[in-house]
Amino acid sequence: MKSGCKKIVLIAVLLWQVLLLTGCDYYLSEQPAQQVPVPFYNRDSRGRADTIGKLGTHSISIPAGVIDGWARYMGDPGDFADPKIKAKYQRPPESYDLPIESFGFLYRITDGDIYTSFRQTQQDYRRDNETLIPYGKPFPWASVSVYGQYDATAPLNFNFTVQNEFKLAKEITYFDYIQQPQPLYGLTVYRANNGIDPKTGEPWKWDDNAKDIFIKKDQAGNIKTYIKCEFTHHIDSCDHMFYNDDWHIQVWISYSRTYLPQWQEMENNIIKILDSWRVSREGKLLGKQIGKA
């Protein structure tokens, strides 16, 4: 009899413990998920929120309507990533410390302004597309792409890139890039086969594989600016790249060769634009934002 009582008591104790554990699990599962603090957002006159994050070494708040496309953050799947990977990916919560990989915008070379939707520059850009491009007139807008550089071991220069360009030209098209005796607009100039098409013995008329190359070195001899200009399909264009050590960024600019003389002004103005978007880690603006609607 005593043995039977002990078994009953033991079973009751075990059942009680199971109920306690079940209750704890239920309690825990019912608790709300920990809320991630929502950052402060600067907004434009229409109430649109800025795009925020950290570009290279600085926290920024990019005015709404400025970005051409969208901002990509470090870790975001690529455009051609597996759709299953994209579906499962969850970006970390937005903050002024979330590293930005890249974004783009449109810069007007003639006055240093930028395109923003619902600003006058939106109408200006549309008008220039309709009245300049069809008639082959110089287009004053440059496409700008900015890339944060986060690999501490990667040099912020184009030394290898330029040497590799020269190497490939020799191996694939069988000509050398020759440094020209005189600089142009403060840039050192290299021309493919000294500017002469070896097939005709005349200056290049179609130089998509024989671009003019322009470089600018810093005091240490590192190439900080690298520009390639070519003439194809009746379009004389330049792809212009430069590094900025303070921001730890690489910038790409594409524009009509007509505006090559303003290369240094473009670099300075683009950094001024980025500086105007700088904020504290709490989102407080450090200056007046260029391009804000």
PDB file of N, CA and C in Angstrom, residues 176-272:
ATOM      1  N   ASP A 176      51.370  49.136 -78.054  1.00  0.00           N
ATOM      2  CA  ASP A 176      51.763  49.711 -76.774  1.00  0.00           C
ATOM      3  C   ASP A 176      51.047  51.034 -76.554  1.00  0.00           C
ATOM      4  N   TYR A 177      50.882  51.364 -75.285  1.00  0.00           N
ATOM      5  CA  TYR A 177      50.419  52.695 -74.917  1.00  0.00           C
ATOM      6  C   TYR A 177      51.650  53.578 -74.723  1.00  0.00           C
ATOM      7  N   ILE A 178      51.675  54.704 -75.413  1.00  0.00           N
ATOM      8  CA  ILE A 178      52.824  55.596 -75.388  1.00  0.00           C
ATOM      9  C   ILE A 178      52.470  56.859 -74.609  1.00  0.00           C
ATOM     10  N   GLN A 179      53.304  57.179 -73.605  1.00  0.00           N
ATOM     11  CA  GLN A 179      53.082  58.419 -72.859  1.00  0.00           C
ATOM     12  C   GLN A 179      53.384  59.611 -73.754  1.00  0.00           C
ATOM     13  N   GLN A 180      52.468  60.591 -73.765  1.00  0.00           N
ATOM     14  CA  GLN A 180      52.638  61.772 -74.590  1.00  0.00           C
ATOM     15  C   GLN A 180      53.553  62.782 -73.895  1.00  0.00           C
ATOM     16  N   PRO A 181      54.286  63.553 -74.685  1.00  0.00           N
ATOM     17  CA  PRO A 181      55.281  64.463 -74.086  1.00  0.00           C
ATOM     18  C   PRO A 181      54.678  65.589 -73.244  1.00  0.00           C
ATOM     19  N   GLN A 182      53.445  65.986 -73.566  1.00  0.00           N
ATOM     20  CA  GLN A 182      52.828  67.096 -72.847  1.00  0.00           C
ATOM     21  C   GLN A 182      51.584  66.637 -72.089  1.00  0.00           C
ATOM     22  N   PRO A 183      51.421  67.077 -70.838  1.00  0.00           N
ATOM     23  CA  PRO A 183      50.179  66.754 -70.107  1.00  0.00           C
ATOM     24  C   PRO A 183      49.009  67.517 -70.718  1.00  0.00           C
ATOM     25  N   LEU A 184      47.806  67.071 -70.392  1.00  0.00           N
ATOM     26  CA  LEU A 184      46.589  67.721 -70.874  1.00  0.00           C
ATOM     27  C   LEU A 184      45.669  67.957 -69.684  1.00  0.00           C
ATOM     28  N   TYR A 185      45.318  69.209 -69.439  1.00  0.00           N
ATOM     29  CA  TYR A 185      44.451  69.583 -68.310  1.00  0.00           C
ATOM     30  C   TYR A 185      45.028  69.098 -66.978  1.00  0.00           C
ATOM     31  N   GLY A 186      46.355  69.025 -66.891  1.00  0.00           N
ATOM     32  CA  GLY A 186      46.992  68.572 -65.660  1.00  0.00           C
ATOM     33  C   GLY A 186      47.065  67.066 -65.524  1.00  0.00           C
ATOM     34  N   LEU A 187      46.709  66.336 -66.581  1.00  0.00           N
ATOM     35  CA  LEU A 187      46.714  64.875 -66.574  1.00  0.00           C
ATOM     36  C   LEU A 187      47.830  64.342 -67.463  1.00  0.00           C
ATOM     37  N   THR A 188      48.461  63.243 -67.030  1.00  0.00           N
ATOM     38  CA  THR A 188      49.415  62.538 -67.883  1.00  0.00           C
ATOM     39  C   THR A 188      48.633  61.730 -68.902  1.00  0.00           C
ATOM     40  N   VAL A 189      49.034  61.828 -70.177  1.00  0.00           N
ATOM     41  CA  VAL A 189      48.260  61.238 -71.270  1.00  0.00           C
ATOM     42  C   VAL A 189      49.018  60.059 -71.889  1.00  0.00           C
ATOM     43  N   TYR A 190      48.279  58.971 -72.137  1.00  0.00           N
ATOM     44  CA  TYR A 190      48.809  57.812 -72.860  1.00  0.00           C
ATOM     45  C   TYR A 190      47.886  57.538 -74.047  1.00  0.00           C
ATOM     46  N   ARG A 191      48.497  57.326 -75.231  1.00  0.00           N
ATOM     47  CA  ARG A 191      47.702  57.033 -76.413  1.00  0.00           C
ATOM     48  C   ARG A 191      48.127  55.689 -77.003  1.00  0.00           C
ATOM     49  N   ALA A 192      47.122  54.930 -77.442  1.00  0.00           N
ATOM     50  CA  ALA A 192      47.373  53.625 -78.023  1.00  0.00           C
ATOM     51  C   ALA A 192      48.170  53.773 -79.319  1.00  0.00           C
ATOM     52  N   ASN A 193      49.304  53.078 -79.380  1.00  0.00           N
ATOM     53  CA  ASN A 193      50.168  53.126 -80.571  1.00  0.00           C
ATOM     54  C   ASN A 193      50.472  54.562 -80.963  1.00  0.00           C
ATOM     55  N   ASN A 194      50.629  55.385 -79.923  1.00  0.00           N
ATOM     56  CA  ASN A 194      50.945  56.811 -80.103  1.00  0.00           C
ATOM     57  C   ASN A 194      49.861  57.556 -80.879  1.00  0.00           C
ATOM     58  N   GLY A 195      48.616  57.033 -80.785  1.00  0.00           N
ATOM     59  CA  GLY A 195      47.484  57.709 -81.419  1.00  0.00           C
ATOM     60  C   GLY A 195      47.264  57.343 -82.870  1.00  0.00           C
ATOM     61  N   ILE A 196      48.009  56.363 -83.391  1.00  0.00           N
ATOM     62  CA  ILE A 196      47.920  55.995 -84.802  1.00  0.00           C
ATOM     63  C   ILE A 196      47.352  54.585 -84.962  1.00  0.00           C
ATOM     64  N   ASP A 197      46.368  54.440 -85.840  1.00  0.00           N
ATOM     65  CA  ASP A 197      45.820  53.130 -86.168  1.00  0.00           C
ATOM     66  C   ASP A 197      46.831  52.395 -87.051  1.00  0.00           C
ATOM     67  N   PRO A 198      47.406  51.273 -86.572  1.00  0.00           N
ATOM     68  CA  PRO A 198      48.437  50.585 -87.355  1.00  0.00           C
ATOM     69  C   PRO A 198      47.927  50.042 -88.692  1.00  0.00           C
ATOM     70  N   LYS A 199      46.613  49.854 -88.831  1.00  0.00           N
ATOM     71  CA  LYS A 199      46.068  49.327 -90.085  1.00  0.00           C
ATOM     72  C   LYS A 199      46.021  50.384 -91.180  1.00  0.00           C
ATOM     73  N   THR A 200      45.840  51.632 -90.780  1.00  0.00           N
ATOM     74  CA  THR A 200      45.692  52.700 -91.777  1.00  0.00           C
ATOM     75  C   THR A 200      46.862  53.679 -91.779  1.00  0.00           C
ATOM     76  N   GLY A 201      47.620  53.687 -90.671  1.00  0.00           N
ATOM     77  CA  GLY A 201      48.698  54.661 -90.559  1.00  0.00           C
ATOM     78  C   GLY A 201      48.199  56.058 -90.277  1.00  0.00           C
ATOM     79  N   GLU A 202      46.917  56.169 -89.935  1.00  0.00           N
ATOM     80  CA  GLU A 202      46.298  57.464 -89.652  1.00  0.00           C
ATOM     81  C   GLU A 202      45.743  57.467 -88.221  1.00  0.00           C
ATOM     82  N   PRO A 203      45.402  58.662 -87.711  1.00  0.00           N
ATOM     83  CA  PRO A 203      44.822  58.706 -86.361  1.00  0.00           C
ATOM     84  C   PRO A 203      43.593  57.820 -86.247  1.00  0.00           C
ATOM     85  N   TRP A 204      43.401  57.237 -85.058  1.00  0.00           N
ATOM     86  CA  TRP A 204      42.268  56.343 -84.817  1.00  0.00           C
ATOM     87  C   TRP A 204      40.956  57.047 -85.136  1.00  0.00           C
ATOM     88  N   LYS A 205      40.092  56.357 -85.861  1.00  0.00           N
ATOM     89  CA  LYS A 205      38.746  56.875 -86.117  1.00  0.00           C
ATOM     90  C   LYS A 205      37.688  56.081 -85.362  1.00  0.00           C
ATOM     91  N   TRP A 206      38.088  54.912 -84.882  1.00  0.00           N
ATOM     92  CA  TRP A 206      37.182  54.061 -84.103  1.00  0.00           C
ATOM     93  C   TRP A 206      38.052  53.416 -83.027  1.00  0.00           C
ATOM     94  N   ASP A 207      37.966  53.922 -81.819  1.00  0.00           N
ATOM     95  CA  ASP A 207      38.979  53.533 -80.832  1.00  0.00           C
ATOM     96  C   ASP A 207      38.406  52.843 -79.593  1.00  0.00           C
ATOM     97  N   ASP A 208      37.382  51.997 -79.783  1.00  0.00           N
ATOM     98  CA  ASP A 208      36.828  51.320 -78.619  1.00  0.00           C
ATOM     99  C   ASP A 208      37.842  50.355 -78.001  1.00  0.00           C
ATOM    100  N   ASN A 209      38.802  49.888 -78.792  1.00  0.00           N
ATOM    101  CA  ASN A 209      39.873  49.052 -78.248  1.00  0.00           C
ATOM    102  C   ASN A 209      41.187  49.811 -78.129  1.00  0.00           C
ATOM    103  N   ALA A 210      41.124  51.098 -78.316  1.00  0.00           N
ATOM    104  CA  ALA A 210      42.337  51.924 -78.261  1.00  0.00           C
ATOM    105  C   ALA A 210      42.017  53.244 -77.571  1.00  0.00           C
ATOM    106  N   LYS A 211      41.511  53.149 -76.377  1.00  0.00           N
ATOM    107  CA  LYS A 211      41.078  54.331 -75.638  1.00  0.00           C
ATOM    108  C   LYS A 211      42.265  55.232 -75.296  1.00  0.00           C
ATOM    109  N   ASP A 212      42.019  56.533 -75.227  1.00  0.00           N
ATOM    110  CA  ASP A 212      43.000  57.444 -74.638  1.00  0.00           C
ATOM    111  C   ASP A 212      42.918  57.290 -73.125  1.00  0.00           C
ATOM    112  N   ILE A 213      44.071  57.232 -72.480  1.00  0.00           N
ATOM    113  CA  ILE A 213      44.110  57.047 -71.029  1.00  0.00           C
ATOM    114  C   ILE A 213      44.774  58.263 -70.382  1.00  0.00           C
ATOM    115  N   PHE A 214      44.126  58.748 -69.326  1.00  0.00           N
ATOM    116  CA  PHE A 214      44.636  59.906 -68.581  1.00  0.00           C
ATOM    117  C   PHE A 214      44.765  59.513 -67.111  1.00  0.00           C
ATOM    118  N   ILE A 215      45.862  59.888 -66.489  1.00  0.00           N
ATOM    119  CA  ILE A 215      46.048  59.556 -65.076  1.00  0.00           C
ATOM    120  C   ILE A 215      46.570  60.763 -64.299  1.00  0.00           C
ATOM    121  N   LYS A 216      46.326  60.712 -63.002  1.00  0.00           N
ATOM    122  CA  LYS A 216      46.870  61.708 -62.082  1.00  0.00           C
ATOM    123  C   LYS A 216      47.374  60.984 -60.844  1.00  0.00           C
ATOM    124  N   LYS A 217      48.644  61.255 -60.488  1.00  0.00           N
ATOM    125  CA  LYS A 217      49.255  60.604 -59.329  1.00  0.00           C
ATOM    126  C   LYS A 217      49.295  61.557 -58.136  1.00  0.00           C
ATOM    127  N   ASP A 218      49.328  60.978 -56.937  1.00  0.00           N
ATOM    128  CA  ASP A 218      49.514  61.787 -55.740  1.00  0.00           C
ATOM    129  C   ASP A 218      51.021  61.992 -55.507  1.00  0.00           C
ATOM    130  N   GLN A 219      51.357  62.643 -54.415  1.00  0.00           N
ATOM    131  CA  GLN A 219      52.765  62.953 -54.157  1.00  0.00           C
ATOM    132  C   GLN A 219      53.601  61.702 -53.933  1.00  0.00           C
ATOM    133  N   ALA A 220      52.939  60.611 -53.525  1.00  0.00           N
ATOM    134  CA  ALA A 220      53.658  59.354 -53.300  1.00  0.00           C
ATOM    135  C   ALA A 220      53.826  58.545 -54.582  1.00  0.00           C
ATOM    136  N   GLY A 221      53.275  59.041 -55.697  1.00  0.00           N
ATOM    137  CA  GLY A 221      53.412  58.341 -56.962  1.00  0.00           C
ATOM    138  C   GLY A 221      52.318  57.329 -57.244  1.00  0.00           C
ATOM    139  N   ASN A 222      51.262  57.334 -56.436  1.00  0.00           N
ATOM    140  CA  ASN A 222      50.142  56.409 -56.648  1.00  0.00           C
ATOM    141  C   ASN A 222      49.095  57.051 -57.554  1.00  0.00           C
ATOM    142  N   ILE A 223      48.532  56.246 -58.447  1.00  0.00           N
ATOM    143  CA  ILE A 223      47.522  56.752 -59.384  1.00  0.00           C
ATOM    144  C   ILE A 223      46.189  56.852 -58.656  1.00  0.00           C
ATOM    145  N   LYS A 224      45.710  58.071 -58.465  1.00  0.00           N
ATOM    146  CA  LYS A 224      44.449  58.300 -57.746  1.00  0.00           C
ATOM    147  C   LYS A 224      43.291  58.615 -58.695  1.00  0.00           C
ATOM    148  N   THR A 225      43.613  59.108 -59.893  1.00  0.00           N
ATOM    149  CA  THR A 225      42.595  59.392 -60.908  1.00  0.00           C
ATOM    150  C   THR A 225      42.958  58.641 -62.178  1.00  0.00           C
ATOM    151  N   TYR A 226      41.962  57.978 -62.765  1.00  0.00           N
ATOM    152  CA  TYR A 226      42.161  57.150 -63.957  1.00  0.00           C
ATOM    153  C   TYR A 226      40.972  57.387 -64.877  1.00  0.00           C
ATOM    154  N   ILE A 227      41.245  57.944 -66.071  1.00  0.00           N
ATOM    155  CA  ILE A 227      40.182  58.297 -67.007  1.00  0.00           C
ATOM    156  C   ILE A 227      40.451  57.623 -68.350  1.00  0.00           C
ATOM    157  N   LYS A 228      39.405  57.001 -68.916  1.00  0.00           N
ATOM    158  CA  LYS A 228      39.488  56.389 -70.248  1.00  0.00           C
ATOM    159  C   LYS A 228      38.463  57.070 -71.141  1.00  0.00           C
ATOM    160  N   CYS A 229      38.926  57.582 -72.279  1.00  0.00           N
ATOM    161  CA  CYS A 229      38.017  58.231 -73.222  1.00  0.00           C
ATOM    162  C   CYS A 229      38.068  57.495 -74.559  1.00  0.00           C
ATOM    163  N   GLU A 230      36.910  57.333 -75.186  1.00  0.00           N
ATOM    164  CA  GLU A 230      36.834  56.594 -76.449  1.00  0.00           C
ATOM    165  C   GLU A 230      35.813  57.226 -77.378  1.00  0.00           C
ATOM    166  N   PHE A 231      35.959  56.890 -78.656  1.00  0.00           N
ATOM    167  CA  PHE A 231      35.022  57.388 -79.655  1.00  0.00           C
ATOM    168  C   PHE A 231      34.394  56.191 -80.349  1.00  0.00           C
ATOM    169  N   THR A 232      33.130  55.927 -80.061  1.00  0.00           N
ATOM    170  CA  THR A 232      32.425  54.808 -80.690  1.00  0.00           C
ATOM    171  C   THR A 232      30.989  55.225 -80.987  1.00  0.00           C
ATOM    172  N   HIS A 233      30.473  54.718 -82.104  1.00  0.00           N
ATOM    173  CA  HIS A 233      29.081  54.988 -82.485  1.00  0.00           C
ATOM    174  C   HIS A 233      28.775  56.485 -82.459  1.00  0.00           C
ATOM    175  N   HIS A 234      29.742  57.287 -82.917  1.00  0.00           N
ATOM    176  CA  HIS A 234      29.581  58.751 -83.001  1.00  0.00           C
ATOM    177  C   HIS A 234      29.448  59.400 -81.624  1.00  0.00           C
ATOM    178  N   ILE A 235      29.853  58.697 -80.589  1.00  0.00           N
ATOM    179  CA  ILE A 235      29.788  59.259 -79.238  1.00  0.00           C
ATOM    180  C   ILE A 235      31.194  59.311 -78.660  1.00  0.00           C
ATOM    181  N   ASP A 236      31.610  60.493 -78.245  1.00  0.00           N
ATOM    182  CA  ASP A 236      32.925  60.692 -77.648  1.00  0.00           C
ATOM    183  C   ASP A 236      32.722  60.801 -76.146  1.00  0.00           C
ATOM    184  N   SER A 237      33.034  59.746 -75.415  1.00  0.00           N
ATOM    185  CA  SER A 237      32.698  59.701 -73.988  1.00  0.00           C
ATOM    186  C   SER A 237      33.901  59.337 -73.133  1.00  0.00           C
ATOM    187  N   CYS A 238      33.777  59.604 -71.844  1.00  0.00           N
ATOM    188  CA  CYS A 238      34.837  59.298 -70.885  1.00  0.00           C
ATOM    189  C   CYS A 238      34.258  58.543 -69.687  1.00  0.00           C
ATOM    190  N   ASP A 239      35.023  57.561 -69.218  1.00  0.00           N
ATOM    191  CA  ASP A 239      34.762  56.895 -67.947  1.00  0.00           C
ATOM    192  C   ASP A 239      35.866  57.318 -66.997  1.00  0.00           C
ATOM    193  N   HIS A 240      35.465  57.958 -65.932  1.00  0.00           N
ATOM    194  CA  HIS A 240      36.386  58.656 -65.033  1.00  0.00           C
ATOM    195  C   HIS A 240      36.265  58.026 -63.643  1.00  0.00           C
ATOM    196  N   MET A 241      37.372  57.571 -63.098  1.00  0.00           N
ATOM    197  CA  MET A 241      37.369  56.927 -61.777  1.00  0.00           C
ATOM    198  C   MET A 241      38.372  57.628 -60.866  1.00  0.00           C
ATOM    199  N   PHE A 242      38.008  57.779 -59.608  1.00  0.00           N
ATOM    200  CA  PHE A 242      38.975  58.315 -58.648  1.00  0.00           C
ATOM    201  C   PHE A 242      38.707  57.765 -57.246  1.00  0.00           C
ATOM    202  N   TYR A 243      39.765  57.758 -56.440  1.00  0.00           N
ATOM    203  CA  TYR A 243      39.669  57.353 -55.036  1.00  0.00           C
ATOM    204  C   TYR A 243      39.721  58.581 -54.149  1.00  0.00           C
ATOM    205  N   ASN A 244      39.041  58.500 -53.006  1.00  0.00           N
ATOM    206  CA  ASN A 244      39.146  59.531 -51.981  1.00  0.00           C
ATOM    207  C   ASN A 244      39.539  58.865 -50.669  1.00  0.00           C
ATOM    208  N   ASP A 245      40.680  59.253 -50.137  1.00  0.00           N
ATOM    209  CA  ASP A 245      41.212  58.602 -48.939  1.00  0.00           C
ATOM    210  C   ASP A 245      40.412  58.932 -47.682  1.00  0.00           C
ATOM    211  N   ASP A 246      39.914  60.164 -47.588  1.00  0.00           N
ATOM    212  CA  ASP A 246      39.168  60.557 -46.395  1.00  0.00           C
ATOM    213  C   ASP A 246      37.884  59.732 -46.263  1.00  0.00           C
ATOM    214  N   TRP A 247      37.168  59.596 -47.354  1.00  0.00           N
ATOM    215  CA  TRP A 247      35.913  58.843 -47.341  1.00  0.00           C
ATOM    216  C   TRP A 247      36.119  57.339 -47.463  1.00  0.00           C
ATOM    217  N   HIS A 248      37.266  56.935 -47.980  1.00  0.00           N
ATOM    218  CA  HIS A 248      37.514  55.517 -48.277  1.00  0.00           C
ATOM    219  C   HIS A 248      36.493  55.027 -49.304  1.00  0.00           C
ATOM    220  N   ILE A 249      36.460  55.734 -50.438  1.00  0.00           N
ATOM    221  CA  ILE A 249      35.506  55.395 -51.499  1.00  0.00           C
ATOM    222  C   ILE A 249      36.193  55.423 -52.854  1.00  0.00           C
ATOM    223  N   GLN A 250      35.561  54.738 -53.797  1.00  0.00           N
ATOM    224  CA  GLN A 250      35.914  54.843 -55.213  1.00  0.00           C
ATOM    225  C   GLN A 250      34.697  55.418 -55.926  1.00  0.00           C
ATOM    226  N   VAL A 251      34.938  56.371 -56.814  1.00  0.00           N
ATOM    227  CA  VAL A 251      33.848  57.037 -57.540  1.00  0.00           C
ATOM    228  C   VAL A 251      34.047  56.833 -59.038  1.00  0.00           C
ATOM    229  N   TRP A 252      32.971  56.492 -59.734  1.00  0.00           N
ATOM    230  CA  TRP A 252      32.958  56.362 -61.196  1.00  0.00           C
ATOM    231  C   TRP A 252      32.060  57.454 -61.761  1.00  0.00           C
ATOM    232  N   ILE A 253      32.538  58.135 -62.806  1.00  0.00           N
ATOM    233  CA  ILE A 253      31.753  59.173 -63.469  1.00  0.00           C
ATOM    234  C   ILE A 253      31.805  58.920 -64.969  1.00  0.00           C
ATOM    235  N   SER A 254      30.666  58.978 -65.633  1.00  0.00           N
ATOM    236  CA  SER A 254      30.611  58.832 -67.088  1.00  0.00           C
ATOM    237  C   SER A 254      30.011  60.100 -67.685  1.00  0.00           C
ATOM    238  N   TYR A 255      30.685  60.644 -68.721  1.00  0.00           N
ATOM    239  CA  TYR A 255      30.214  61.913 -69.278  1.00  0.00           C
ATOM    240  C   TYR A 255      30.783  62.116 -70.681  1.00  0.00           C
ATOM    241  N   SER A 256      30.281  63.140 -71.361  1.00  0.00           N
ATOM    242  CA  SER A 256      30.768  63.522 -72.679  1.00  0.00           C
ATOM    243  C   SER A 256      32.187  64.065 -72.561  1.00  0.00           C
ATOM    244  N   ARG A 257      33.039  63.683 -73.527  1.00  0.00           N
ATOM    245  CA  ARG A 257      34.439  64.126 -73.490  1.00  0.00           C
ATOM    246  C   ARG A 257      34.564  65.645 -73.559  1.00  0.00           C
ATOM    247  N   THR A 258      33.536  66.304 -74.032  1.00  0.00           N
ATOM    248  CA  THR A 258      33.532  67.775 -74.064  1.00  0.00           C
ATOM    249  C   THR A 258      33.898  68.350 -72.701  1.00  0.00           C
ATOM    250  N   TYR A 259      33.517  67.636 -71.625  1.00  0.00           N
ATOM    251  CA  TYR A 259      33.687  68.175 -70.279  1.00  0.00           C
ATOM    252  C   TYR A 259      34.940  67.647 -69.576  1.00  0.00           C
ATOM    253  N   LEU A 260      35.817  66.971 -70.312  1.00  0.00           N
ATOM    254  CA  LEU A 260      37.054  66.475 -69.699  1.00  0.00           C
ATOM    255  C   LEU A 260      37.877  67.582 -69.036  1.00  0.00           C
ATOM    256  N   PRO A 261      37.961  68.798 -69.593  1.00  0.00           N
ATOM    257  CA  PRO A 261      38.740  69.846 -68.926  1.00  0.00           C
ATOM    258  C   PRO A 261      38.281  70.128 -67.495  1.00  0.00           C
ATOM    259  N   GLN A 262      37.050  69.749 -67.160  1.00  0.00           N
ATOM    260  CA  GLN A 262      36.514  70.032 -65.823  1.00  0.00           C
ATOM    261  C   GLN A 262      36.646  68.830 -64.878  1.00  0.00           C
ATOM    262  N   TRP A 263      37.542  67.905 -65.204  1.00  0.00           N
ATOM    263  CA  TRP A 263      37.651  66.661 -64.424  1.00  0.00           C
ATOM    264  C   TRP A 263      37.911  66.926 -62.940  1.00  0.00           C
ATOM    265  N   GLN A 264      38.788  67.868 -62.648  1.00  0.00           N
ATOM    266  CA  GLN A 264      39.139  68.113 -61.244  1.00  0.00           C
ATOM    267  C   GLN A 264      38.001  68.812 -60.500  1.00  0.00           C
ATOM    268  N   GLU A 265      37.324  69.707 -61.181  1.00  0.00           N
ATOM    269  CA  GLU A 265      36.160  70.374 -60.594  1.00  0.00           C
ATOM    270  C   GLU A 265      35.078  69.356 -60.265  1.00  0.00           C
ATOM    271  N   MET A 266      34.891  68.370 -61.154  1.00  0.00           N
ATOM    272  CA  MET A 266      33.899  67.318 -60.898  1.00  0.00           C
ATOM    273  C   MET A 266      34.255  66.548 -59.630  1.00  0.00           C
ATOM    274  N   GLU A 267      35.506  66.152 -59.498  1.00  0.00           N
ATOM    275  CA  GLU A 267      35.920  65.396 -58.316  1.00  0.00           C
ATOM    276  C   GLU A 267      35.657  66.205 -57.044  1.00  0.00           C
ATOM    277  N   ASN A 268      36.067  67.467 -57.059  1.00  0.00           N
ATOM    278  CA  ASN A 268      35.884  68.311 -55.872  1.00  0.00           C
ATOM    279  C   ASN A 268      34.408  68.502 -55.541  1.00  0.00           C
ATOM    280  N   ASN A 269      33.589  68.734 -56.564  1.00  0.00           N
ATOM    281  CA  ASN A 269      32.166  68.976 -56.322  1.00  0.00           C
ATOM    282  C   ASN A 269      31.451  67.726 -55.815  1.00  0.00           C
ATOM    283  N   ILE A 270      31.821  66.567 -56.322  1.00  0.00           N
ATOM    284  CA  ILE A 270      31.174  65.338 -55.859  1.00  0.00           C
ATOM    285  C   ILE A 270      31.499  65.082 -54.392  1.00  0.00           C
ATOM    286  N   ILE A 271      32.716  65.350 -53.987  1.00  0.00           N
ATOM    287  CA  ILE A 271      33.053  65.198 -52.565  1.00  0.00           C
ATOM    288  C   ILE A 271      32.290  66.236 -51.727  1.00  0.00           C
ATOM    289  N   LYS A 272      32.121  67.439 -52.251  1.00  0.00           N
ATOM    290  CA  LYS A 272      31.326  68.449 -51.530  1.00  0.00           C
ATOM    291  C   LYS A 272      29.882  67.987 -51.354  1.00  0.00           C
TER     292      LYS A 272
END
